[in-house]
Amino acid sequence: MLPPFYELVDAYWRDVARLCLALAGPDDGEDAAQRAWLNALRAYPSLKHDRNLKGWLLTVAARAAMDGHRDRARRPVPMADPPERAAGSMPGDPSELPGDEIWTLVAELPERERIAVGLRYALDQPHAEIAAAVGVSEAMSRRLVSDGLAKLRVALGRTEEKDEDE
Amino acid sequence: MNDREPMPALIDDDVDQVDADLVTRLRLVAGAGAADSDTGLGAPPDLSELAGRAGLLDVAIDSVDTPVGRLVIAATEAGVITCSYHDQDEVASRLAVAVSPRVLRAPARLDPVRRELDDYFAGRLTRFTAPVDLRLASEFGRRVLTALGGIGYGTTTTYGTLAGRLGRPSAARAVGHALGANPVCVIVPCHRVVGADGRLTGYAGGVEAKRLLLNLEGRRAG
């Protein structure tokens, strides 16, 4: 028996907002959350059971966050000068947060790794929850997260080398 | 990393350990574990308007405070489907199963009904115009409740008389059951039906509520 949809909103709106903000970025985060809720509301009555509603919803949200990326790729927005990077700032330094685009690299990961990394580090979800959301074992959830981190590490090396070259 | 706050408890997993600084950076940027006020998260989103425009608001629900207590009101596209003395979450759960799980709080959608209820309880309204959706009533129940349309404001009838009107003069008890199951209290005026001796027998909102409604309507007899 599916509960009234507003119970999902009450229980998980923070998780949906945070996940969308992380994966879609500050410019598209709120729109992504709206898309997520509409997509979820559209599909909700066709769910066969009420197990794992949270995992289902967060997966819907992670996908909605990516729709914005696809839209932007199709219709490039003219960019102003790139934001200046404070000289000598360290990666992960909180003073640098507004400009830290590490999550745009997460958005480039394959879907299951992206969702796993998003749930793990934007929402602090345990592997049991991630496994349920993605539909894999807990061991696979660990694997997805560590593979995702490894790819991030490589991508990060590339972008930061490029920054130093410029 | 040395003079940073102690590592969050989360990072006790071997996966997280290997890439501790990357993990810290991801969590910091995402605001994981931070208070809502620090991440700009205000209130839960109000989806009712968005959902309404997308045709995805199957059941709008809200509560309204009245002299007979808090009433839960709900509406579908077809009309008011619930006006109940029960708890809102309980009503919503039942609607989710019986009508559609797309149940959202939607005060604006219910404004016209709320206004009519306010006017009714202020004595300014003697006939509700909001359409009702009686799909939660049984077939016989729908006949009984529809027949209440003939019992005007300020008047009462008896279970037996109503049964007679429906061509089932011996079905007073069944009529009583149908009225007791009225899903749209107050608006569909089951409170205007009283016992043969004029006594105010059972009512979903309690006999006191029934008395208050009839007094409000300035009932003459009984």
mmCIF file of C-alpha atoms in Angstrom:
data_model
loop_
_atom_site.group_PDB
_atom_site.id
_atom_site.type_symbol
_atom_site.label_atom_id
_atom_site.label_comp_id
_atom_site.label_asym_id
_atom_site.label_seq_id
_atom_site.Cartn_x
_atom_site.Cartn_y
_atom_site.Cartn_z
ATOM 1 C CA MET A 1 0.000 0.000 0.000
ATOM 2 C CA LEU A 2 1.528 3.280 -1.092
ATOM 3 C CA PRO A 3 1.365 6.098 1.451
ATOM 4 C CA PRO A 4 0.015 9.530 0.449
ATOM 5 C CA PHE A 5 2.694 11.246 -1.620
ATOM 6 C CA TYR A 6 3.058 14.146 0.816
ATOM 7 C CA GLU A 7 4.513 11.726 3.362
ATOM 8 C CA LEU A 8 7.431 11.154 0.982
ATOM 9 C CA VAL A 9 7.844 14.894 0.573
ATOM 10 C CA ASP A 10 7.849 15.393 4.348
ATOM 11 C CA ALA A 11 10.300 12.572 4.971
ATOM 12 C CA TYR A 12 12.801 13.116 2.145
ATOM 13 C CA TRP A 13 12.631 16.697 0.863
ATOM 14 C CA ARG A 14 15.976 17.529 2.462
ATOM 15 C CA ASP A 15 17.690 14.526 0.874
ATOM 16 C CA VAL A 16 16.229 15.328 -2.550
ATOM 17 C CA ALA A 17 17.245 18.993 -2.288
ATOM 18 C CA ARG A 18 20.807 18.174 -1.199
ATOM 19 C CA LEU A 19 21.352 15.472 -3.762
ATOM 20 C CA CYS A 20 20.059 17.675 -6.585
ATOM 21 C CA LEU A 21 22.121 20.596 -5.389
ATOM 22 C CA ALA A 22 25.267 18.481 -5.308
ATOM 23 C CA LEU A 23 24.732 16.740 -8.646
ATOM 24 C CA ALA A 24 23.151 19.572 -10.630
ATOM 25 C CA GLY A 25 25.072 22.458 -9.086
ATOM 26 C CA PRO A 26 23.820 25.672 -7.509
ATOM 27 C CA ASP A 27 22.382 27.066 -10.757
ATOM 28 C CA ASP A 28 20.203 24.087 -11.570
ATOM 29 C CA GLY A 29 19.792 22.493 -8.144
ATOM 30 C CA GLU A 30 16.347 23.847 -7.359
ATOM 31 C CA ASP A 31 14.994 23.189 -10.844
ATOM 32 C CA ALA A 32 16.420 19.697 -10.667
ATOM 33 C CA ALA A 33 14.611 19.077 -7.376
ATOM 34 C CA GLN A 34 11.354 20.261 -8.965
ATOM 35 C CA ARG A 35 11.872 17.960 -11.917
ATOM 36 C CA ALA A 36 12.622 15.154 -9.494
ATOM 37 C CA TRP A 37 9.374 15.669 -7.585
ATOM 38 C CA LEU A 38 7.276 15.871 -10.743
ATOM 39 C CA ASN A 39 8.907 12.768 -12.215
ATOM 40 C CA ALA A 40 8.367 10.919 -8.952
ATOM 41 C CA LEU A 41 4.754 12.060 -8.693
ATOM 42 C CA ARG A 42 4.109 10.980 -12.273
ATOM 43 C CA ALA A 43 5.508 7.484 -11.755
ATOM 44 C CA TYR A 44 4.323 6.968 -8.172
ATOM 45 C CA PRO A 45 0.962 5.229 -8.705
ATOM 46 C CA SER A 46 2.579 2.615 -10.954
ATOM 47 C CA LEU A 47 4.907 1.349 -8.187
ATOM 48 C CA LYS A 48 4.042 -2.240 -7.362
ATOM 49 C CA HIS A 49 4.924 -2.097 -3.658
ATOM 50 C CA ASP A 50 5.996 0.284 -0.927
ATOM 51 C CA ARG A 51 9.377 -1.274 -0.183
ATOM 52 C CA ASN A 52 12.392 0.980 -0.598
ATOM 53 C CA LEU A 53 10.468 4.169 -1.439
ATOM 54 C CA LYS A 54 13.428 6.233 -0.269
ATOM 55 C CA GLY A 55 15.879 4.493 -2.603
ATOM 56 C CA TRP A 56 13.438 4.777 -5.469
ATOM 57 C CA LEU A 57 12.911 8.488 -4.846
ATOM 58 C CA LEU A 58 16.624 9.268 -4.544
ATOM 59 C CA THR A 59 17.330 7.407 -7.776
ATOM 60 C CA VAL A 60 14.624 9.442 -9.500
ATOM 61 C CA ALA A 61 16.226 12.581 -8.053
ATOM 62 C CA ALA A 62 19.729 11.624 -9.197
ATOM 63 C CA ARG A 63 18.408 11.077 -12.725
ATOM 64 C CA ALA A 64 16.475 14.364 -12.731
ATOM 65 C CA ALA A 65 19.669 16.152 -11.732
ATOM 66 C CA MET A 66 21.291 14.795 -14.891
ATOM 67 C CA ASP A 67 18.512 15.980 -17.207
ATOM 68 C CA GLY A 68 19.700 19.520 -16.643
ATOM 69 C CA HIS A 69 23.227 18.549 -17.684
ATOM 70 C CA ARG A 70 21.918 17.065 -20.901
ATOM 71 C CA ASP A 71 19.804 20.179 -21.586
ATOM 72 C CA ARG A 72 22.789 22.417 -21.032
ATOM 73 C CA ALA A 73 24.957 20.287 -23.281
ATOM 74 C CA ARG A 74 22.403 20.619 -26.069
ATOM 75 C CA ARG A 75 22.059 24.360 -25.717
ATOM 76 C CA PRO A 76 25.332 25.846 -24.532
ATOM 77 C CA VAL A 77 25.039 28.923 -22.372
ATOM 78 C CA PRO A 78 27.517 31.682 -23.188
ATOM 79 C CA MET A 79 29.868 31.919 -20.249
ATOM 80 C CA ALA A 80 31.346 35.001 -18.719
ATOM 81 C CA ASP A 81 35.020 34.888 -17.769
ATOM 82 C CA PRO A 82 35.689 31.883 -15.598
ATOM 83 C CA PRO A 83 35.709 32.712 -11.893
ATOM 84 C CA GLU A 84 39.140 33.512 -10.582
ATOM 85 C CA ARG A 85 40.718 30.908 -8.421
ATOM 86 C CA ALA A 86 42.182 32.247 -5.233
ATOM 87 C CA ALA A 87 45.939 31.898 -5.408
ATOM 88 C CA GLY A 88 47.375 29.199 -3.208
ATOM 89 C CA SER A 89 44.039 27.792 -2.078
ATOM 90 C CA MET A 90 44.024 24.141 -1.194
ATOM 91 C CA PRO A 91 41.515 21.685 -2.606
ATOM 92 C CA GLY A 92 38.830 21.190 0.011
ATOM 93 C CA ASP A 93 39.561 24.502 1.684
ATOM 94 C CA PRO A 94 36.129 25.783 2.832
ATOM 95 C CA SER A 95 37.007 29.339 1.845
ATOM 96 C CA GLU A 96 37.000 28.107 -1.713
ATOM 97 C CA LEU A 97 33.633 26.332 -1.577
ATOM 98 C CA PRO A 98 31.492 28.475 -3.870
ATOM 99 C CA GLY A 99 33.936 27.901 -6.678
ATOM 100 C CA ASP A 100 34.674 24.249 -5.973
ATOM 101 C CA GLU A 101 33.272 22.324 -8.882
ATOM 102 C CA ILE A 102 34.248 18.853 -7.767
ATOM 103 C CA TRP A 103 30.639 17.712 -8.018
ATOM 104 C CA THR A 104 30.519 18.542 -11.717
ATOM 105 C CA LEU A 105 33.105 15.782 -12.049
ATOM 106 C CA VAL A 106 30.819 13.455 -10.097
ATOM 107 C CA ALA A 107 28.096 14.278 -12.596
ATOM 108 C CA GLU A 108 30.333 12.866 -15.340
ATOM 109 C CA LEU A 109 30.573 9.435 -13.702
ATOM 110 C CA PRO A 110 28.601 6.457 -15.050
ATOM 111 C CA GLU A 111 25.104 6.450 -13.615
ATOM 112 C CA ARG A 112 25.427 3.834 -10.872
ATOM 113 C CA GLU A 113 28.735 5.246 -9.612
ATOM 114 C CA ARG A 114 27.295 8.734 -9.696
ATOM 115 C CA ILE A 115 24.261 7.727 -7.662
ATOM 116 C CA ALA A 116 26.386 5.743 -5.216
ATOM 117 C CA VAL A 117 28.861 8.601 -4.695
ATOM 118 C CA GLY A 118 25.977 11.092 -4.418
ATOM 119 C CA LEU A 119 24.130 9.093 -1.788
ATOM 120 C CA ARG A 120 27.340 8.334 0.107
ATOM 121 C CA TYR A 121 28.877 11.802 0.277
ATOM 122 C CA ALA A 122 26.046 14.303 -0.245
ATOM 123 C CA LEU A 123 23.613 12.433 2.000
ATOM 124 C CA ASP A 124 25.867 10.312 4.264
ATOM 125 C CA GLN A 125 23.915 7.169 3.397
ATOM 126 C CA PRO A 126 25.217 3.808 4.616
ATOM 127 C CA HIS A 127 26.038 1.208 1.999
ATOM 128 C CA ALA A 128 22.912 -0.756 2.873
ATOM 129 C CA GLU A 129 20.757 2.170 1.685
ATOM 130 C CA ILE A 130 22.865 2.771 -1.400
ATOM 131 C CA ALA A 131 22.713 -0.909 -2.282
ATOM 132 C CA ALA A 132 18.922 -0.855 -1.968
ATOM 133 C CA ALA A 133 18.603 2.309 -4.064
ATOM 134 C CA VAL A 134 20.811 1.080 -6.885
ATOM 135 C CA GLY A 135 19.547 -2.485 -6.636
ATOM 136 C CA VAL A 136 22.888 -4.160 -5.930
ATOM 137 C CA SER A 137 24.631 -5.905 -3.032
ATOM 138 C CA GLU A 138 26.417 -3.953 -0.312
ATOM 139 C CA ALA A 139 29.745 -5.248 -1.630
ATOM 140 C CA MET A 140 28.819 -3.848 -5.048
ATOM 141 C CA SER A 141 27.853 -0.553 -3.461
ATOM 142 C CA ARG A 142 31.357 -0.272 -1.939
ATOM 143 C CA ARG A 143 32.826 -1.158 -5.283
ATOM 144 C CA LEU A 144 30.770 1.510 -7.097
ATOM 145 C CA VAL A 145 31.827 4.149 -4.588
ATOM 146 C CA SER A 146 35.501 3.229 -4.710
ATOM 147 C CA ASP A 147 35.508 3.011 -8.516
ATOM 148 C CA GLY A 148 33.798 6.398 -8.610
ATOM 149 C CA LEU A 149 36.373 7.886 -6.269
ATOM 150 C CA ALA A 150 39.211 6.453 -8.344
ATOM 151 C CA LYS A 151 37.814 8.047 -11.509
ATOM 152 C CA LEU A 152 37.324 11.323 -9.657
ATOM 153 C CA ARG A 153 40.927 11.183 -8.509
ATOM 154 C CA VAL A 154 42.070 10.814 -12.127
ATOM 155 C CA ALA A 155 39.723 13.501 -13.454
ATOM 156 C CA LEU A 156 40.784 15.822 -10.657
ATOM 157 C CA GLY A 157 44.436 15.322 -11.508
ATOM 158 C CA ARG A 158 43.656 16.281 -15.074
ATOM 159 C CA THR A 159 41.696 19.454 -14.327
ATOM 160 C CA GLU A 160 44.131 20.660 -11.694
ATOM 161 C CA GLU A 161 47.116 20.109 -13.980
ATOM 162 C CA LYS A 162 45.260 22.100 -16.598
ATOM 163 C CA ASP A 163 44.645 24.917 -14.080
ATOM 164 C CA GLU A 164 48.334 25.029 -13.322
ATOM 165 C CA ASP A 165 49.196 25.196 -17.005
ATOM 166 C CA GLU A 166 46.968 28.222 -17.548
ATOM 167 C CA MET B 1 44.339 18.535 7.564
ATOM 168 C CA ASN B 2 45.785 18.612 11.082
ATOM 169 C CA ASP B 3 43.965 21.526 12.658
ATOM 170 C CA ARG B 4 40.655 20.762 10.922
ATOM 171 C CA GLU B 5 37.717 19.597 13.031
ATOM 172 C CA PRO B 6 37.860 15.934 13.992
ATOM 173 C CA MET B 7 36.909 13.612 11.172
ATOM 174 C CA PRO B 8 33.175 12.984 10.991
ATOM 175 C CA ALA B 9 32.103 9.639 12.372
ATOM 176 C CA LEU B 10 31.006 8.587 8.904
ATOM 177 C CA ILE B 11 34.547 8.133 7.705
ATOM 178 C CA ASP B 12 35.252 4.795 9.292
ATOM 179 C CA ASP B 13 34.780 2.793 6.157
ATOM 180 C CA ASP B 14 37.771 1.342 4.335
ATOM 181 C CA VAL B 15 36.515 2.857 1.071
ATOM 182 C CA ASP B 16 36.348 6.296 2.652
ATOM 183 C CA GLN B 17 39.746 5.890 4.343
ATOM 184 C CA VAL B 18 41.694 5.400 1.150
ATOM 185 C CA ASP B 19 40.552 8.720 -0.270
ATOM 186 C CA ALA B 20 39.962 10.600 2.959
ATOM 187 C CA ASP B 21 40.794 14.080 1.662
ATOM 188 C CA LEU B 22 38.729 13.655 -1.491
ATOM 189 C CA VAL B 23 35.832 12.357 0.619
ATOM 190 C CA THR B 24 36.139 15.316 2.972
ATOM 191 C CA ARG B 25 36.055 17.687 0.042
ATOM 192 C CA LEU B 26 32.962 16.055 -1.487
ATOM 193 C CA ARG B 27 31.129 16.169 1.825
ATOM 194 C CA LEU B 28 32.092 19.763 2.521
ATOM 195 C CA VAL B 29 30.980 21.036 -0.870
ATOM 196 C CA ALA B 30 27.697 19.100 -0.678
ATOM 197 C CA GLY B 31 27.057 20.328 2.854
ATOM 198 C CA ALA B 32 26.660 16.754 4.065
ATOM 199 C CA GLY B 33 25.924 16.618 7.756
ATOM 200 C CA ALA B 34 25.563 20.411 7.930
ATOM 201 C CA ALA B 35 22.547 22.115 9.505
ATOM 202 C CA ASP B 36 19.721 23.201 7.199
ATOM 203 C CA SER B 37 20.374 26.832 8.037
ATOM 204 C CA ASP B 38 23.933 26.465 6.743
ATOM 205 C CA THR B 39 22.892 24.944 3.443
ATOM 206 C CA GLY B 40 19.994 27.272 2.683
ATOM 207 C CA LEU B 41 17.357 24.560 3.029
ATOM 208 C CA GLY B 42 14.221 26.274 4.213
ATOM 209 C CA ALA B 43 10.882 24.506 4.128
ATOM 210 C CA PRO B 44 9.559 21.480 2.296
ATOM 211 C CA PRO B 45 8.584 22.372 -1.263
ATOM 212 C CA ASP B 46 4.937 23.191 -1.954
ATOM 213 C CA LEU B 47 4.289 20.966 -4.930
ATOM 214 C CA SER B 48 0.555 21.540 -5.193
ATOM 215 C CA GLU B 49 0.622 24.258 -7.835
ATOM 216 C CA LEU B 50 3.305 22.593 -9.935
ATOM 217 C CA ALA B 51 1.538 19.248 -9.702
ATOM 218 C CA GLY B 52 -1.823 20.823 -10.462
ATOM 219 C CA ARG B 53 -0.502 22.400 -13.649
ATOM 220 C CA ALA B 54 1.015 19.093 -14.700
ATOM 221 C CA GLY B 55 -2.286 17.309 -14.045
ATOM 222 C CA LEU B 56 -0.675 15.254 -11.276
ATOM 223 C CA LEU B 57 -2.691 16.442 -8.288
ATOM 224 C CA ASP B 58 -5.235 13.648 -7.936
ATOM 225 C CA VAL B 59 -6.264 14.413 -4.357
ATOM 226 C CA ALA B 60 -5.858 17.792 -2.640
ATOM 227 C CA ILE B 61 -6.079 17.667 1.153
ATOM 228 C CA ASP B 62 -6.093 20.202 3.968
ATOM 229 C CA SER B 63 -7.646 20.828 7.373
ATOM 230 C CA VAL B 64 -9.946 23.606 8.481
ATOM 231 C CA ASP B 65 -10.775 24.687 12.033
ATOM 232 C CA THR B 66 -14.490 25.063 12.720
ATOM 233 C CA PRO B 67 -16.779 25.392 15.744
ATOM 234 C CA VAL B 68 -17.290 21.602 15.605
ATOM 235 C CA GLY B 69 -13.553 20.954 15.619
ATOM 236 C CA ARG B 70 -10.927 20.402 12.972
ATOM 237 C CA LEU B 71 -12.358 19.048 9.731
ATOM 238 C CA VAL B 72 -10.216 17.354 7.109
ATOM 239 C CA ILE B 73 -11.267 18.342 3.600
ATOM 240 C CA ALA B 74 -10.136 16.680 0.391
ATOM 241 C CA ALA B 75 -11.063 17.191 -3.240
ATOM 242 C CA THR B 76 -10.554 15.452 -6.557
ATOM 243 C CA GLU B 77 -11.113 16.906 -10.022
ATOM 244 C CA ALA B 78 -14.755 15.890 -9.610
ATOM 245 C CA GLY B 79 -15.410 17.685 -6.337
ATOM 246 C CA VAL B 80 -15.211 17.437 -2.553
ATOM 247 C CA ILE B 81 -14.569 13.792 -1.755
ATOM 248 C CA THR B 82 -14.001 14.069 2.001
ATOM 249 C CA CYS B 83 -15.135 16.287 4.826
ATOM 250 C CA SER B 84 -14.232 14.322 7.926
ATOM 251 C CA TYR B 85 -13.818 14.513 11.679
ATOM 252 C CA HIS B 86 -10.960 12.001 11.534
ATOM 253 C CA ASP B 87 -7.228 12.638 11.681
ATOM 254 C CA GLN B 88 -5.694 14.024 8.479
ATOM 255 C CA ASP B 89 -3.004 11.361 8.052
ATOM 256 C CA GLU B 90 -5.572 8.628 8.554
ATOM 257 C CA VAL B 91 -7.893 10.191 5.960
ATOM 258 C CA ALA B 92 -4.980 10.688 3.553
ATOM 259 C CA SER B 93 -3.893 7.056 3.868
ATOM 260 C CA ARG B 94 -7.399 5.887 3.078
ATOM 261 C CA LEU B 95 -7.643 8.210 0.059
ATOM 262 C CA ALA B 96 -4.235 7.028 -1.160
ATOM 263 C CA VAL B 97 -5.564 3.489 -1.327
ATOM 264 C CA ALA B 98 -9.128 4.188 -2.455
ATOM 265 C CA VAL B 99 -8.529 6.957 -5.015
ATOM 266 C CA SER B 100 -4.868 7.625 -5.826
ATOM 267 C CA PRO B 101 -1.603 7.827 -3.869
ATOM 268 C CA ARG B 102 -0.991 11.235 -5.479
ATOM 269 C CA VAL B 103 -2.290 13.003 -2.374
ATOM 270 C CA LEU B 104 -0.799 16.440 -1.714
ATOM 271 C CA ARG B 105 -1.490 19.185 0.779
ATOM 272 C CA ALA B 106 -3.043 21.890 -1.349
ATOM 273 C CA PRO B 107 -4.632 24.690 0.678
ATOM 274 C CA ALA B 108 -5.128 26.944 -2.360
ATOM 275 C CA ARG B 109 -6.969 24.251 -4.293
ATOM 276 C CA LEU B 110 -9.381 23.908 -1.360
ATOM 277 C CA ASP B 111 -9.957 27.633 -0.829
ATOM 278 C CA PRO B 112 -13.461 27.654 -2.363
ATOM 279 C CA VAL B 113 -14.586 24.839 -0.041
ATOM 280 C CA ARG B 114 -12.930 26.422 2.976
ATOM 281 C CA ARG B 115 -14.698 29.712 2.229
ATOM 282 C CA GLU B 116 -18.066 27.968 1.989
ATOM 283 C CA LEU B 117 -17.470 26.195 5.293
ATOM 284 C CA ASP B 118 -16.451 29.487 6.930
ATOM 285 C CA ASP B 119 -19.601 31.145 5.591
ATOM 286 C CA TYR B 120 -21.756 28.230 6.696
ATOM 287 C CA PHE B 121 -20.422 28.326 10.239
ATOM 288 C CA ALA B 122 -20.865 32.117 10.283
ATOM 289 C CA GLY B 123 -24.529 31.614 9.340
ATOM 290 C CA ARG B 124 -24.093 33.343 5.972
ATOM 291 C CA LEU B 125 -24.506 30.280 3.788
ATOM 292 C CA THR B 126 -27.486 27.937 3.719
ATOM 293 C CA ARG B 127 -26.656 25.833 0.673
ATOM 294 C CA PHE B 128 -23.242 24.538 -0.383
ATOM 295 C CA THR B 129 -22.475 25.002 -4.062
ATOM 296 C CA ALA B 130 -19.144 23.136 -4.200
ATOM 297 C CA PRO B 131 -19.620 19.934 -6.219
ATOM 298 C CA VAL B 132 -19.219 16.702 -4.246
ATOM 299 C CA ASP B 133 -17.576 13.465 -5.326
ATOM 300 C CA LEU B 134 -19.451 10.585 -3.674
ATOM 301 C CA ARG B 135 -17.335 7.782 -5.083
ATOM 302 C CA LEU B 136 -16.336 6.657 -1.573
ATOM 303 C CA ALA B 137 -19.949 5.880 -0.709
ATOM 304 C CA SER B 138 -21.622 2.574 -1.591
ATOM 305 C CA GLU B 139 -24.234 2.561 -4.293
ATOM 306 C CA PHE B 140 -27.063 2.573 -1.744
ATOM 307 C CA GLY B 141 -25.140 5.164 0.257
ATOM 308 C CA ARG B 142 -25.024 7.448 -2.757
ATOM 309 C CA ARG B 143 -28.804 7.185 -3.123
ATOM 310 C CA VAL B 144 -29.331 8.017 0.536
ATOM 311 C CA LEU B 145 -26.878 10.922 0.523
ATOM 312 C CA THR B 146 -28.291 12.313 -2.707
ATOM 313 C CA ALA B 147 -31.776 12.243 -1.178
ATOM 314 C CA LEU B 148 -30.497 14.570 1.565
ATOM 315 C CA GLY B 149 -30.548 17.315 -1.050
ATOM 316 C CA GLY B 150 -34.278 17.502 -0.366
ATOM 317 C CA ILE B 151 -33.797 18.224 3.357
ATOM 318 C CA GLY B 152 -33.281 21.963 3.458
ATOM 319 C CA TYR B 153 -31.261 24.125 5.825
ATOM 320 C CA GLY B 154 -32.869 24.403 9.222
ATOM 321 C CA THR B 155 -35.152 21.391 8.782
ATOM 322 C CA THR B 156 -34.828 17.790 9.892
ATOM 323 C CA THR B 157 -36.249 14.457 8.879
ATOM 324 C CA THR B 158 -36.163 10.956 10.359
ATOM 325 C CA TYR B 159 -34.401 7.789 9.255
ATOM 326 C CA GLY B 160 -37.793 6.170 8.570
ATOM 327 C CA THR B 161 -39.112 9.051 6.499
ATOM 328 C CA LEU B 162 -35.939 9.114 4.416
ATOM 329 C CA ALA B 163 -36.178 5.342 3.920
ATOM 330 C CA GLY B 164 -39.792 5.821 2.759
ATOM 331 C CA ARG B 165 -38.700 8.458 0.280
ATOM 332 C CA LEU B 166 -36.249 6.000 -1.204
ATOM 333 C CA GLY B 167 -39.036 3.439 -1.622
ATOM 334 C CA ARG B 168 -37.581 1.273 1.170
ATOM 335 C CA PRO B 169 -39.814 2.130 4.139
ATOM 336 C CA SER B 170 -38.454 -0.752 6.233
ATOM 337 C CA ALA B 171 -34.821 0.154 5.630
ATOM 338 C CA ALA B 172 -34.460 2.832 8.338
ATOM 339 C CA ARG B 173 -31.498 0.974 9.828
ATOM 340 C CA ALA B 174 -29.711 0.655 6.474
ATOM 341 C CA VAL B 175 -30.327 4.352 5.911
ATOM 342 C CA GLY B 176 -28.758 5.029 9.298
ATOM 343 C CA HIS B 177 -25.676 3.029 8.333
ATOM 344 C CA ALA B 178 -25.401 4.840 5.007
ATOM 345 C CA LEU B 179 -25.595 8.210 6.755
ATOM 346 C CA GLY B 180 -23.035 7.095 9.322
ATOM 347 C CA ALA B 181 -20.655 6.337 6.461
ATOM 348 C CA ASN B 182 -21.184 9.773 4.865
ATOM 349 C CA PRO B 183 -17.730 10.672 3.487
ATOM 350 C CA VAL B 184 -18.622 14.367 3.089
ATOM 351 C CA CYS B 185 -19.964 15.439 6.488
ATOM 352 C CA VAL B 186 -21.543 18.883 7.025
ATOM 353 C CA ILE B 187 -21.551 19.658 3.281
ATOM 354 C CA VAL B 188 -23.783 16.653 2.631
ATOM 355 C CA PRO B 189 -26.105 17.279 5.575
ATOM 356 C CA CYS B 190 -26.518 13.906 7.239
ATOM 357 C CA HIS B 191 -26.846 15.827 10.517
ATOM 358 C CA ARG B 192 -30.405 16.782 9.464
ATOM 359 C CA VAL B 193 -31.620 13.230 10.008
ATOM 360 C CA VAL B 194 -32.780 12.447 13.548
ATOM 361 C CA GLY B 195 -34.471 9.583 15.377
ATOM 362 C CA ALA B 196 -38.239 9.046 15.083
ATOM 363 C CA ASP B 197 -38.670 10.585 18.556
ATOM 364 C CA GLY B 198 -36.587 13.589 17.536
ATOM 365 C CA ARG B 199 -33.536 12.414 19.465
ATOM 366 C CA LEU B 200 -30.115 13.237 18.062
ATOM 367 C CA THR B 201 -28.774 9.757 17.569
ATOM 368 C CA GLY B 202 -25.220 8.940 16.571
ATOM 369 C CA TYR B 203 -23.093 11.233 14.481
ATOM 370 C CA ALA B 204 -19.542 10.904 13.158
ATOM 371 C CA GLY B 205 -18.529 14.112 14.920
ATOM 372 C CA GLY B 206 -20.397 13.224 18.125
ATOM 373 C CA VAL B 207 -23.906 14.146 19.219
ATOM 374 C CA GLU B 208 -22.685 17.518 20.523
ATOM 375 C CA ALA B 209 -21.450 18.460 17.064
ATOM 376 C CA LYS B 210 -24.779 17.413 15.582
ATOM 377 C CA ARG B 211 -26.627 19.578 18.104
ATOM 378 C CA LEU B 212 -24.356 22.533 17.339
ATOM 379 C CA LEU B 213 -24.965 22.220 13.589
ATOM 380 C CA LEU B 214 -28.738 21.997 14.013
ATOM 381 C CA ASN B 215 -28.779 24.927 16.437
ATOM 382 C CA LEU B 216 -26.660 26.931 14.023
ATOM 383 C CA GLU B 217 -29.229 26.256 11.341
ATOM 384 C CA GLY B 218 -31.934 27.440 13.739
ATOM 385 C CA ARG B 219 -33.797 24.191 13.733
ATOM 386 C CA ARG B 220 -37.274 24.749 15.016
ATOM 387 C CA ALA B 221 -38.533 21.353 16.156
ATOM 388 C CA GLY B 222 -36.896 18.575 18.204
#
